[in-house]
mmCIF file of C-alpha atoms in Angstrom:
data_model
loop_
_atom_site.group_PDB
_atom_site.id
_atom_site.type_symbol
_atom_site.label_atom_id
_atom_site.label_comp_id
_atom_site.label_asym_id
_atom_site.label_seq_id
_atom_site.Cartn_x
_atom_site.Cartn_y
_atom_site.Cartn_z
ATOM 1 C CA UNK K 1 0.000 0.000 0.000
ATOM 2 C CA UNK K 2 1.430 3.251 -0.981
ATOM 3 C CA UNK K 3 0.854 6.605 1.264
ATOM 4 C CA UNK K 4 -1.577 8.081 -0.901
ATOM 5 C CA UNK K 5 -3.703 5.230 -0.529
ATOM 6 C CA UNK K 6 -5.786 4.975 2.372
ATOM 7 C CA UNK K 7 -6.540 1.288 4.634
ATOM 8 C CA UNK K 8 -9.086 -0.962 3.223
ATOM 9 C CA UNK K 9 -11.772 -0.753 5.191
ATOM 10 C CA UNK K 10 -14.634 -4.137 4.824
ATOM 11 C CA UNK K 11 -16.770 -2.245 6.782
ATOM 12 C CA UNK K 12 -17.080 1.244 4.546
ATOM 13 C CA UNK K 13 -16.930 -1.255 1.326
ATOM 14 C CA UNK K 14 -19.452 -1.497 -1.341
ATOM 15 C CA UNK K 15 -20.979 -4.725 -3.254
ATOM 16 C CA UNK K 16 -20.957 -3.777 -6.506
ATOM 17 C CA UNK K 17 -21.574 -7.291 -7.852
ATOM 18 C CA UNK K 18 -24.205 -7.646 -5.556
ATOM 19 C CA UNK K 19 -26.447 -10.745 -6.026
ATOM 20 C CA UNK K 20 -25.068 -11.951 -9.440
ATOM 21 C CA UNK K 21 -25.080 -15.388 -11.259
ATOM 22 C CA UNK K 22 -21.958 -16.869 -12.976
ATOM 23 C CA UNK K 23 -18.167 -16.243 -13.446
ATOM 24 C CA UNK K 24 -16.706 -13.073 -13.353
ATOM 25 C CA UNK K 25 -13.349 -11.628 -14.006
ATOM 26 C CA UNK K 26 -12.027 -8.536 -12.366
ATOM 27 C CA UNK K 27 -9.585 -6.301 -14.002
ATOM 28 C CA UNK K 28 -5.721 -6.754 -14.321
ATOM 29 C CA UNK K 29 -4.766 -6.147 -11.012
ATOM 30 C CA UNK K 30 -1.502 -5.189 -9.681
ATOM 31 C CA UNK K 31 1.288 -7.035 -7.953
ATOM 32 C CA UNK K 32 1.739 -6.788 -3.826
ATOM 33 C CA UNK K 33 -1.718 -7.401 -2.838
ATOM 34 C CA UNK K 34 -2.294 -7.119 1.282
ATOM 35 C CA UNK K 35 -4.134 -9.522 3.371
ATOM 36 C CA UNK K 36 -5.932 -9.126 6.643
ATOM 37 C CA UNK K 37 -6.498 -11.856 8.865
ATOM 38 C CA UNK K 38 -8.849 -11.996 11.502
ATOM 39 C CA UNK K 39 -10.381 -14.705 14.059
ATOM 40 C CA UNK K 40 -13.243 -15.799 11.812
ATOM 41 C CA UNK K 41 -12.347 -13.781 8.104
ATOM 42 C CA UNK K 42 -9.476 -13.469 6.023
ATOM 43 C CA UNK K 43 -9.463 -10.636 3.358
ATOM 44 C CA UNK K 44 -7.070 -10.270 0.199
ATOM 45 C CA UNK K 45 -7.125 -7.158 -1.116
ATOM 46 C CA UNK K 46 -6.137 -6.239 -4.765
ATOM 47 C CA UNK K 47 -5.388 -2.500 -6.312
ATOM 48 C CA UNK K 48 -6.724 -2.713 -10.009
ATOM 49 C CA UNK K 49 -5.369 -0.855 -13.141
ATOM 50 C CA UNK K 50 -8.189 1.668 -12.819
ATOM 51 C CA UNK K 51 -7.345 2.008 -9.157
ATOM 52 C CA UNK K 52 -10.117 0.716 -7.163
ATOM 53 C CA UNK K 53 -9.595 -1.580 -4.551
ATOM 54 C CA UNK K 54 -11.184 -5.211 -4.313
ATOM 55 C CA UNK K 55 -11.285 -6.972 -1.308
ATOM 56 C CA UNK K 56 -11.862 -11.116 -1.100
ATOM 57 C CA UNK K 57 -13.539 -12.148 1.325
ATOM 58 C CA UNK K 58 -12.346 -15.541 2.786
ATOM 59 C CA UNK K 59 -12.526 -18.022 5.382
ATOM 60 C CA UNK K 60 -9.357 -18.376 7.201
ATOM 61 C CA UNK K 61 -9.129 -21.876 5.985
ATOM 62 C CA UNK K 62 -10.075 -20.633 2.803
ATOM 63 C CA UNK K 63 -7.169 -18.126 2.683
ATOM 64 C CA UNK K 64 -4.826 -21.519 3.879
ATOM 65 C CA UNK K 65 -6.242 -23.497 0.818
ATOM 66 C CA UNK K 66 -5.380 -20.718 -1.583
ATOM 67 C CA UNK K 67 -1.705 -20.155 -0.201
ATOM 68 C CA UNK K 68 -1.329 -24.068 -0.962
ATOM 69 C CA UNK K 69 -3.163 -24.288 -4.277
ATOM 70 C CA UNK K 70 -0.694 -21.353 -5.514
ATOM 71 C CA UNK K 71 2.411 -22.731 -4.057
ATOM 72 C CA UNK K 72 1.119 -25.705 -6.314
ATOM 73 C CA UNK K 73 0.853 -23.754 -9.051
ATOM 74 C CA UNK K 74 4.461 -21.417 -8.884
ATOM 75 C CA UNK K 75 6.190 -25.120 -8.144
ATOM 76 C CA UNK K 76 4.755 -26.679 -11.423
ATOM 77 C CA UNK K 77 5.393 -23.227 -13.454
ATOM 78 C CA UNK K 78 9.145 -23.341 -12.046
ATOM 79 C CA UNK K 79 9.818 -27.063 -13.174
ATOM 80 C CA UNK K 80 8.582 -26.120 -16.299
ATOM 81 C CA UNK K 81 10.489 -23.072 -16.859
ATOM 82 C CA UNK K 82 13.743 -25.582 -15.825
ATOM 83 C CA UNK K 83 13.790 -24.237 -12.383
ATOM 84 C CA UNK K 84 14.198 -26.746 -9.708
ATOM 85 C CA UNK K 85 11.118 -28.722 -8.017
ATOM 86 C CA UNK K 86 10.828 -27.819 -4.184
#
């Protein structure tokens, strides 16, 4: 988070999906996202291109499942790239 940015806040956020059916895609988003962990919720945040600010909402578990799945997912992309399997 840079300084001209201010703190995510999930309480003054907005749903602007709202109730919605099907896949979505958000924009590009850029690198360093933050993540807030709390007792009961985990939430990723993402800055976009067009400078909003997405937060993902997640179980703490949820959040755990994710870290694995894309540890997965660099490990494979490493191998095949020739970099060593971990």
């Amino acid at each position: 988070m840079n300084d001209k940015t201010k703190p995510f806040r999930p309480g003054d956020a907005v749903d602007a999906l709202g109730e919605t059916e099907g896949d979505f895609v958000l924009p590009l988003c850029l690198p360093k996202p933050s993540l807030l962990i709390g007792e009961d919720l985990a939430m990723i945040v993402l800055d976009t291109i067009h400078g909003q600010r997405v937060g993902l909402p997640l179980s703490p578990q949820g959040a755990a499942d994710l870290h694995a799945v894309l540890e997965e997912a660099l490990r494979l992309l490493q191998a095949r790239d020739g970099g060593s399997i971990q």
